[in-house]
PDB file of C-alpha atoms in Angstrom:
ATOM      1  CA  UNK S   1      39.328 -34.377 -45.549  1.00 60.00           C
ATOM      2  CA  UNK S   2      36.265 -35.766 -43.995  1.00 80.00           C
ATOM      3  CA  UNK S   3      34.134 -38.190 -45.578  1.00 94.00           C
ATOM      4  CA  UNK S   4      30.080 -39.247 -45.481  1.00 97.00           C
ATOM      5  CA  UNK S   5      29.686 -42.237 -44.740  1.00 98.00           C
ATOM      6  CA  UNK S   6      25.982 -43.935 -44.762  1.00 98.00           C
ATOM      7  CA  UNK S   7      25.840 -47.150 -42.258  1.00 98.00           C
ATOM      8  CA  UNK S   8      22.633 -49.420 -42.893  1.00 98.00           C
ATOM      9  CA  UNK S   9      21.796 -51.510 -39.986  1.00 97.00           C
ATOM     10  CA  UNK S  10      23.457 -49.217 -37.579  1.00 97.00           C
ATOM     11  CA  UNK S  11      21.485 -50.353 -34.700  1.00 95.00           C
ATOM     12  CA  UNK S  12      23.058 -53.888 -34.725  1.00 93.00           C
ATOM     13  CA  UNK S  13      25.869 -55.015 -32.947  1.00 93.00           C
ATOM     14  CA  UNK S  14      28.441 -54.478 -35.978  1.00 95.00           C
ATOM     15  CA  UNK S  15      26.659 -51.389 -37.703  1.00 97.00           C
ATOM     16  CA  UNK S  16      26.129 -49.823 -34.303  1.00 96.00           C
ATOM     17  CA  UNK S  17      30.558 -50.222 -33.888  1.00 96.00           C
ATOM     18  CA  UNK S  18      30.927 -48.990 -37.806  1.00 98.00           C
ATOM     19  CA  UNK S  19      28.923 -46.345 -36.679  1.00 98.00           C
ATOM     20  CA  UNK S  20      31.538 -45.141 -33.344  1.00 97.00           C
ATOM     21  CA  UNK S  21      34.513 -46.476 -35.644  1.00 97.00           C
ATOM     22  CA  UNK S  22      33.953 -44.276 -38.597  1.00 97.00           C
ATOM     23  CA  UNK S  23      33.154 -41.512 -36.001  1.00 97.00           C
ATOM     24  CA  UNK S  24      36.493 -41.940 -34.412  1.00 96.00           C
ATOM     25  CA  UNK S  25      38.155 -41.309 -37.615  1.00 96.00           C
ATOM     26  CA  UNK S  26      36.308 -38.241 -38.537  1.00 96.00           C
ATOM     27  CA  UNK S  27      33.499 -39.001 -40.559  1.00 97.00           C
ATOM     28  CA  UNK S  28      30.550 -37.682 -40.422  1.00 97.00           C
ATOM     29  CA  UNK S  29      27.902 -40.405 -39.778  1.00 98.00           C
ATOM     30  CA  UNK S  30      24.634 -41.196 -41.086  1.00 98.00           C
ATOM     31  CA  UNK S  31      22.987 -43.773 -39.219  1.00 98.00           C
ATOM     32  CA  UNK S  32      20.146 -45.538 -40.770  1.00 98.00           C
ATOM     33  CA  UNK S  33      17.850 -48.836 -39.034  1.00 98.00           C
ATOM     34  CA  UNK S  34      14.723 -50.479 -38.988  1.00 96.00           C
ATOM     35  CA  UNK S  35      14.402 -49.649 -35.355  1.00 96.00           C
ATOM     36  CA  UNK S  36      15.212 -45.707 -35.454  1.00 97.00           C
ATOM     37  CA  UNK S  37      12.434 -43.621 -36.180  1.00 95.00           C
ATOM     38  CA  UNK S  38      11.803 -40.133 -38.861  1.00 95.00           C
ATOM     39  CA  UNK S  39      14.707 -39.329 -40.836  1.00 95.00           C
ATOM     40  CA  UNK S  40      16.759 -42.100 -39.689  1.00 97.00           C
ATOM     41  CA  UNK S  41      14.136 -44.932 -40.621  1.00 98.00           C
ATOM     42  CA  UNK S  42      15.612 -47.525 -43.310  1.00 98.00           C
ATOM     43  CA  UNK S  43      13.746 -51.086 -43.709  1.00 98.00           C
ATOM     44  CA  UNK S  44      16.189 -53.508 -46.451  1.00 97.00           C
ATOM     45  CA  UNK S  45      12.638 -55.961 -46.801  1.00 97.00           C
ATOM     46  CA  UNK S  46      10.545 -52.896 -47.595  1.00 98.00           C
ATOM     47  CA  UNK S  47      12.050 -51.043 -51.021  1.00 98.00           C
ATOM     48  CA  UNK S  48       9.784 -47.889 -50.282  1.00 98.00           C
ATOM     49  CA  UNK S  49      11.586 -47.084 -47.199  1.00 98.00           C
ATOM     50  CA  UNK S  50      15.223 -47.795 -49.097  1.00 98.00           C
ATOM     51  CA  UNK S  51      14.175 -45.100 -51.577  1.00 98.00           C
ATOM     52  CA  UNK S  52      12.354 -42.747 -48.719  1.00 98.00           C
ATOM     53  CA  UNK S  53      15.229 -43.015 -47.042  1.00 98.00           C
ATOM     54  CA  UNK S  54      17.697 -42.371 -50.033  1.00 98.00           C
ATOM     55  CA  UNK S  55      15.186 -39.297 -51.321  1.00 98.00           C
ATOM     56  CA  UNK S  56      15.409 -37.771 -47.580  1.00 97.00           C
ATOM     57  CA  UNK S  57      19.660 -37.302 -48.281  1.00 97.00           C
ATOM     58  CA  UNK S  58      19.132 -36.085 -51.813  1.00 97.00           C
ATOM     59  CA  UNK S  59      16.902 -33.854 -49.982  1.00 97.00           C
ATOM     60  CA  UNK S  60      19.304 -32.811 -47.841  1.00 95.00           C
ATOM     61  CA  UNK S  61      21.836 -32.312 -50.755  1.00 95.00           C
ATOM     62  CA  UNK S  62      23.849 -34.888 -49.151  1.00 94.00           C
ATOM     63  CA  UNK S  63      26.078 -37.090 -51.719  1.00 95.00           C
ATOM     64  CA  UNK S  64      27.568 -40.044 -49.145  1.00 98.00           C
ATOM     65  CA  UNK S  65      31.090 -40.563 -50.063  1.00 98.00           C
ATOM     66  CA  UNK S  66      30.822 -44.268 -48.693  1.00 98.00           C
ATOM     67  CA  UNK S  67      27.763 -46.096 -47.902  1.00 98.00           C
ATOM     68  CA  UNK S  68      28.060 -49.559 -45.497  1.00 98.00           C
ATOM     69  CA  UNK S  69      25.304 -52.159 -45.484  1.00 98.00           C
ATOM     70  CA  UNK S  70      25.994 -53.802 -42.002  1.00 97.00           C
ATOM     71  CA  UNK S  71      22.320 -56.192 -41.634  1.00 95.00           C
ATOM     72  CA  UNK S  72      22.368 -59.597 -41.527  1.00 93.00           C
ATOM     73  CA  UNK S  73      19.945 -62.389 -40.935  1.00 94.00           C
ATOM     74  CA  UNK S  74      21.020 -65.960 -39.070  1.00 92.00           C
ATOM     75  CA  UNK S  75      18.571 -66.580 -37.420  1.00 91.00           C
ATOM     76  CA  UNK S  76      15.328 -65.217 -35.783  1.00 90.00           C
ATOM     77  CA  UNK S  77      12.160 -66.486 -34.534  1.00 88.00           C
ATOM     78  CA  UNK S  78      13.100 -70.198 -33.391  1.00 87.00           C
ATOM     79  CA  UNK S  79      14.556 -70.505 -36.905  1.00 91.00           C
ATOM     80  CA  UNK S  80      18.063 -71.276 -37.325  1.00 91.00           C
ATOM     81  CA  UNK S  81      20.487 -72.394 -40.345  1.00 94.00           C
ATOM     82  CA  UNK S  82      19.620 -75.477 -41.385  1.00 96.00           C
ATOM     83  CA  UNK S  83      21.831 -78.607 -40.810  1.00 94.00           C
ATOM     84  CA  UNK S  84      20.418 -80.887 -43.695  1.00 97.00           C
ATOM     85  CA  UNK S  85      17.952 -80.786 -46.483  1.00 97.00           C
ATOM     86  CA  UNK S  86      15.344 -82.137 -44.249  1.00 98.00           C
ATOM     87  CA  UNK S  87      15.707 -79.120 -42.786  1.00 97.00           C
ATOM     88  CA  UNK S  88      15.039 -76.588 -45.576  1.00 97.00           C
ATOM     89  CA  UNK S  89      11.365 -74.240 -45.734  1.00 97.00           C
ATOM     90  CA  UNK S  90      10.636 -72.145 -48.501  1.00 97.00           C
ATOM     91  CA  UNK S  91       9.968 -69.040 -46.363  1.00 97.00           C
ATOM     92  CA  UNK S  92      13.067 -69.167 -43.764  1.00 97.00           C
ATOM     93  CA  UNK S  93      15.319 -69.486 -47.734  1.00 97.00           C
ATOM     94  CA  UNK S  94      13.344 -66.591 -49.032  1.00 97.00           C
ATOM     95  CA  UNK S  95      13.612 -64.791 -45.517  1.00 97.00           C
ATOM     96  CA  UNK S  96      17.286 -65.424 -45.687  1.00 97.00           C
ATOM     97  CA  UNK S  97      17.530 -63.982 -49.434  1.00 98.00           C
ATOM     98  CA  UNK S  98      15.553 -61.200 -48.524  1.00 98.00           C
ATOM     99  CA  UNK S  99      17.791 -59.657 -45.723  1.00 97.00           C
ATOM    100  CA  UNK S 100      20.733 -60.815 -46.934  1.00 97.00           C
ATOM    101  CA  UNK S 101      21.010 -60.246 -50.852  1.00 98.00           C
ATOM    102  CA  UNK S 102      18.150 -58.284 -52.163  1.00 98.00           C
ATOM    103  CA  UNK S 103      18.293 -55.657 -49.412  1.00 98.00           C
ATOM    104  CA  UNK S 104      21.665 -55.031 -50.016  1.00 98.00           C
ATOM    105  CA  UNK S 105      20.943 -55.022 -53.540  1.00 98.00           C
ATOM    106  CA  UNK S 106      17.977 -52.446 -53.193  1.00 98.00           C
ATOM    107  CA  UNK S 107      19.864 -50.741 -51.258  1.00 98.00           C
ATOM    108  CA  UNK S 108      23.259 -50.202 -53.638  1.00 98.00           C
ATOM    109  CA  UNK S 109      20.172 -49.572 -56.210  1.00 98.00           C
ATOM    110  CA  UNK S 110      18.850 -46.297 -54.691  1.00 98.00           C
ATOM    111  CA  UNK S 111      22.033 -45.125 -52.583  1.00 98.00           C
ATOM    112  CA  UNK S 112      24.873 -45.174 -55.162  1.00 98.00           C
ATOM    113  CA  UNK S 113      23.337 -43.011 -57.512  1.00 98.00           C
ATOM    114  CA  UNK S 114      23.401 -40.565 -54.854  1.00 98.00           C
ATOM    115  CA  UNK S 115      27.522 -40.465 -54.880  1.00 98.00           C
ATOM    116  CA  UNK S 116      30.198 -38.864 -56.456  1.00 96.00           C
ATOM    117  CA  UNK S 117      30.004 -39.502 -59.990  1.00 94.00           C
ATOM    118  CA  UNK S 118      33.518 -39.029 -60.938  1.00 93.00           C
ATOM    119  CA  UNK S 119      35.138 -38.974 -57.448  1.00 97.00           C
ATOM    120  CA  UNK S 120      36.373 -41.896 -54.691  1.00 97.00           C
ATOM    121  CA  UNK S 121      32.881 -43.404 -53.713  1.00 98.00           C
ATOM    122  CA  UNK S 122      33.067 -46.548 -51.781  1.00 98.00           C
ATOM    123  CA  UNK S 123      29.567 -49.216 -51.227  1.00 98.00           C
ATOM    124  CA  UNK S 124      30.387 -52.257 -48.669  1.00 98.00           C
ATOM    125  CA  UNK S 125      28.056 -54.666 -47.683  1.00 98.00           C
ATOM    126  CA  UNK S 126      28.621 -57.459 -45.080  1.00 97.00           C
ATOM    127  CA  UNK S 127      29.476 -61.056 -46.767  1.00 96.00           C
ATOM    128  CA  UNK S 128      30.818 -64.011 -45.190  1.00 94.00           C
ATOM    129  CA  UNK S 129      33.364 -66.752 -46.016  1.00 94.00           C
ATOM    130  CA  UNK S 130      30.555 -68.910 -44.973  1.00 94.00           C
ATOM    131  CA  UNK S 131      28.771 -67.646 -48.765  1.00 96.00           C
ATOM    132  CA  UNK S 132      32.197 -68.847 -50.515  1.00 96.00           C
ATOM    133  CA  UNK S 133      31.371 -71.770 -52.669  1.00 95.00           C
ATOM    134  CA  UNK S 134      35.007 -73.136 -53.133  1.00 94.00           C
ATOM    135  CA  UNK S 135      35.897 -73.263 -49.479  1.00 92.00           C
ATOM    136  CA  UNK S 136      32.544 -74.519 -48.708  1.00 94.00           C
ATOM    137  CA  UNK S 137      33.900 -78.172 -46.846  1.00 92.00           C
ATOM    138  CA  UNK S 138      30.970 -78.824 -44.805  1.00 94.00           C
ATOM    139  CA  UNK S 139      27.773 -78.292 -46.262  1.00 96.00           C
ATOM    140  CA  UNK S 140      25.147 -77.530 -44.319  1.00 96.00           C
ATOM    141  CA  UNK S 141      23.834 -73.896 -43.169  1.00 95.00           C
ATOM    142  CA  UNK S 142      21.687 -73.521 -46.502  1.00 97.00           C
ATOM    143  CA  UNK S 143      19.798 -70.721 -46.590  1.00 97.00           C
ATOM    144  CA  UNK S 144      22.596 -68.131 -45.398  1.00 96.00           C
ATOM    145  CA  UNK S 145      25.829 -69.595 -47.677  1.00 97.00           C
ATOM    146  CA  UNK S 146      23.363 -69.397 -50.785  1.00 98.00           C
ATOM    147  CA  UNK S 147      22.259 -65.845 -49.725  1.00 98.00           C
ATOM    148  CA  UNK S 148      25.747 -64.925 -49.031  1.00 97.00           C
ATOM    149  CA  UNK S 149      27.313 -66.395 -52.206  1.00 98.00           C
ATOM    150  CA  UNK S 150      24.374 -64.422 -54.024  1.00 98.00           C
ATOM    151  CA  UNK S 151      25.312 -61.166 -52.588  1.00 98.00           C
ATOM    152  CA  UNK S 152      28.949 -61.560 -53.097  1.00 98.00           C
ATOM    153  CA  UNK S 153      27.605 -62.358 -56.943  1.00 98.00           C
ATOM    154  CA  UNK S 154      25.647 -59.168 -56.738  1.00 98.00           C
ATOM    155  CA  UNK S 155      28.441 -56.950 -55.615  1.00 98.00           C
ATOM    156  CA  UNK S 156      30.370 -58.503 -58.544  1.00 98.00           C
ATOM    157  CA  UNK S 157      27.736 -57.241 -60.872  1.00 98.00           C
ATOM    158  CA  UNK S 158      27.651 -53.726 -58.849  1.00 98.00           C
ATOM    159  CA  UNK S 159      31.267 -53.394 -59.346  1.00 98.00           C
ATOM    160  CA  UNK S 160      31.318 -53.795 -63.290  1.00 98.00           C
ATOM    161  CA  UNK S 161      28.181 -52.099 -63.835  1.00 98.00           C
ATOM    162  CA  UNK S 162      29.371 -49.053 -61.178  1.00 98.00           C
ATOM    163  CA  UNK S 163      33.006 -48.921 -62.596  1.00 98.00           C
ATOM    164  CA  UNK S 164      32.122 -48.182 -66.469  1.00 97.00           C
ATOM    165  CA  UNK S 165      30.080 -44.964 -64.545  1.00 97.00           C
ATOM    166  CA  UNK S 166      32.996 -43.977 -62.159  1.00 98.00           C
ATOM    167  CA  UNK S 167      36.561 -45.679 -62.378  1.00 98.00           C
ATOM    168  CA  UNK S 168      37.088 -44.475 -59.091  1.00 98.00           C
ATOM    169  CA  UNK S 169      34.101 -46.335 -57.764  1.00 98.00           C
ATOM    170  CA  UNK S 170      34.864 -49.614 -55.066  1.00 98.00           C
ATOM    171  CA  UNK S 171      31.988 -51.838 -54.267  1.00 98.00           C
ATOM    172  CA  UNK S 172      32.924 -55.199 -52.215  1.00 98.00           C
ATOM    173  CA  UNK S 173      31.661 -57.314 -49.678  1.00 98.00           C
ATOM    174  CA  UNK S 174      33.422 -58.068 -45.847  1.00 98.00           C
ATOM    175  CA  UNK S 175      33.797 -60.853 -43.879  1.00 96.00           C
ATOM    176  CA  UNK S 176      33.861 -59.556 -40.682  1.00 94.00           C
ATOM    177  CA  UNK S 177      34.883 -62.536 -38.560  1.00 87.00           C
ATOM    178  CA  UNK S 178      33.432 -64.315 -35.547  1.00 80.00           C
ATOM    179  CA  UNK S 179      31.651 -61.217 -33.778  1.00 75.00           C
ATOM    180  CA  UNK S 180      30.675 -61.606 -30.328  1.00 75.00           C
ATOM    181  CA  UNK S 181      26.757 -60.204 -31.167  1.00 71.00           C
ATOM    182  CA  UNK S 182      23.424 -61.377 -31.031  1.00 64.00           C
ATOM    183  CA  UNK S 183      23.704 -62.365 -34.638  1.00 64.00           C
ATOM    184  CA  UNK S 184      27.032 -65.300 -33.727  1.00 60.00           C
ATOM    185  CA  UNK S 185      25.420 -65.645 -29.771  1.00 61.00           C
ATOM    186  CA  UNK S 186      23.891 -69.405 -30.551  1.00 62.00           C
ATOM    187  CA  UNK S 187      26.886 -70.372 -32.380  1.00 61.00           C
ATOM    188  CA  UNK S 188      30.017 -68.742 -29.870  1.00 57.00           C
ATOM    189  CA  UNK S 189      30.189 -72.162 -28.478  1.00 62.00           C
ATOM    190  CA  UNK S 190      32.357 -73.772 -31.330  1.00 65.00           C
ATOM    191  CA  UNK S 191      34.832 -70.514 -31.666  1.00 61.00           C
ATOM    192  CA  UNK S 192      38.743 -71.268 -31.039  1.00 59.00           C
ATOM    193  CA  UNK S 193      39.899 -68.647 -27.897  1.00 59.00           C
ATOM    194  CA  UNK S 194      40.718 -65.907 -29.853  1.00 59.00           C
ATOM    195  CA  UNK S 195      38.900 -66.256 -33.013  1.00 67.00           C
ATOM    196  CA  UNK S 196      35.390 -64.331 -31.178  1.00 72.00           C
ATOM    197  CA  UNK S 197      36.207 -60.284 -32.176  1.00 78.00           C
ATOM    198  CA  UNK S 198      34.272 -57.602 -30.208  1.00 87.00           C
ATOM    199  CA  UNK S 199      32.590 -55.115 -32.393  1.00 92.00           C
ATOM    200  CA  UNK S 200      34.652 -52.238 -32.472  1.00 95.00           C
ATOM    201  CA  UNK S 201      37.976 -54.412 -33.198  1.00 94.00           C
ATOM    202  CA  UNK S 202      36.225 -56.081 -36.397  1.00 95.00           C
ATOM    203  CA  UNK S 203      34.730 -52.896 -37.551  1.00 96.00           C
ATOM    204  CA  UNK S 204      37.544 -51.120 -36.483  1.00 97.00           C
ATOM    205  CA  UNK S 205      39.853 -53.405 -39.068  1.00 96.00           C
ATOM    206  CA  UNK S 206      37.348 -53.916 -41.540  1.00 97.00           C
ATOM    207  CA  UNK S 207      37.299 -49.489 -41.640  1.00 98.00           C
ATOM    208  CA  UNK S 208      41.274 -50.199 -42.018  1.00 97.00           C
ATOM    209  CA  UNK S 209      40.664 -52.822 -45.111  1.00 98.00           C
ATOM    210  CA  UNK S 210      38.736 -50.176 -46.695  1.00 98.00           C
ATOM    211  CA  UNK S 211      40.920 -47.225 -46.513  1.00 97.00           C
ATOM    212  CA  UNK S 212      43.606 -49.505 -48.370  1.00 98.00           C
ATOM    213  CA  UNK S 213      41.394 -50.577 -51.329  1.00 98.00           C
ATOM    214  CA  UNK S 214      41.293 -49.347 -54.591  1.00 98.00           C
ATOM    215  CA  UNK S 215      39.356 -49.688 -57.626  1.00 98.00           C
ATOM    216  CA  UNK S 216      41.395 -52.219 -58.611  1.00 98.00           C
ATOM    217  CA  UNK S 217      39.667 -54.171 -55.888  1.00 98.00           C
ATOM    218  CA  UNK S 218      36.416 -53.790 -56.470  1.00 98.00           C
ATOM    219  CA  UNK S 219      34.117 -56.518 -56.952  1.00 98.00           C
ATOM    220  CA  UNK S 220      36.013 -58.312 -54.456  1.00 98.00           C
ATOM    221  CA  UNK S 221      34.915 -60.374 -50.767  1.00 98.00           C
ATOM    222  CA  UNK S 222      37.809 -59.387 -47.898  1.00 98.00           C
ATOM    223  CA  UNK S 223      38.163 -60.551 -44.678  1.00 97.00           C
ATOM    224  CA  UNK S 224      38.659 -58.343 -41.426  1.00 95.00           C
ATOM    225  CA  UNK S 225      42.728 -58.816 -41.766  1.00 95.00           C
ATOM    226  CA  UNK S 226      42.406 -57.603 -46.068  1.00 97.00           C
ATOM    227  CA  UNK S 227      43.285 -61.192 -47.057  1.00 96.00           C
ATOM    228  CA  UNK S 228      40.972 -61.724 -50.039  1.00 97.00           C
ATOM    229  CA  UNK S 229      37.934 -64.668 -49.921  1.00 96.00           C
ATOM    230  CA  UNK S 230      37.337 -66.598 -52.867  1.00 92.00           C
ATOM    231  CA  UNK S 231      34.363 -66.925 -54.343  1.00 88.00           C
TER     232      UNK S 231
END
């Protein structure tokens, strides 16, 4: 049976290989970005465009049987995570929280009520182990691990909230790995040979970590291979 699936931030280097991936498997593909223009138009720091661009599907009568939040912010405009606390600036952490927890959030806000309501429906977003707060060893990198650990808080809180509504609902969050994008580019140089994924291989197995979860799952941070992240 096909599915919908909804991909948010399908221009970037992982959305844009959800995007072929799900394709592949016989989905039929919504593709929503900042940089695509009329129908396909989604901004995750603007929460107009989130519900224009929810309101255009319901519109459309379409009811997305999975919806996949694929942005993420690292770094952009000469700013970069930040190796100390001599390094932290109010506007690069609330940048950081912007992209990478509240548009999510927004997003989950105005695209799961537009799901099954008593059917499989599926909402992913793209965490990292990076936001996991007991295998944080290193420090550093403040802005994105508190965003990150945030989101994977707020897909928690989607999950419990969701699952009283649909008990066949999933929400969770996916650590996609090392992915040889723009996003990783600056940081490539510290990856073991073997650990840097192409695209379509880590959306390719993140798609396969999906199709074996259940609601017994939801609320949950998995990595590209299923093995589950602590928070």
């Amino acid at each position: 049976m096909s599915r919908t699936t909804v991909v948010i931030g399908a221009s970037g280097g992982i959305g844009a290989a959800f995007v072929r991936q799900a394709g592949v498997r016989g989905d039929t593909v919504i593709a929503l970005a900042r940089s695509l223009s009329g129908e396909n138009h989604i901004d995750l720091e603007d929460e107009a465009s989130i519900a224009a661009a929810a309101a255009r599907l319901a519109d459309r009568g379409l009811a997305p049987d999975r919806v996949i939040v694929a942005t993420g912010l690292l770094h952009a405009d000469g700013r970069g995570p930040e190796k100390s606390m001599k390094d932290l600036d109010a506007a690069w952490m609330a940048r950081n929280f912007a992209v990478n927890t509240i548009g999510p959030a927004l997003a989950a806000k105005h695209f799961i009520p537009l799901m099954p309501r008593k059917a499989p429906a599926l909402f992913a977003t793209i965490g990292a182990r990076v936001g996991s707060i007991s295998d944080n060893r290193l420090g550093g990198w403040y802005g994105y691990r508190a965003a990150k650990a945030a989101l994977h808080m707020t897909i928690r809180n989607i999950a419990i909230e969701w699952g009283r509504r649909n008990d066949q609902s999933i929400a969770v969050a996916l650590h996609p790995g090392t992915v040889d994008t723009a996003l990783s580019k600056p940081f490539q140089g510290n990856v073991a040979e073997g650990k840097l994924f192409d695209a379509d291989r880590s959306a390719g197995m993140m798609l396969d970590v999906l199709d074996r979860l259940s609601p017994a799952d939801s609320g949950g941070i998995f990595a590209f291979d299923g093995s589950a992240i602590q928070p």
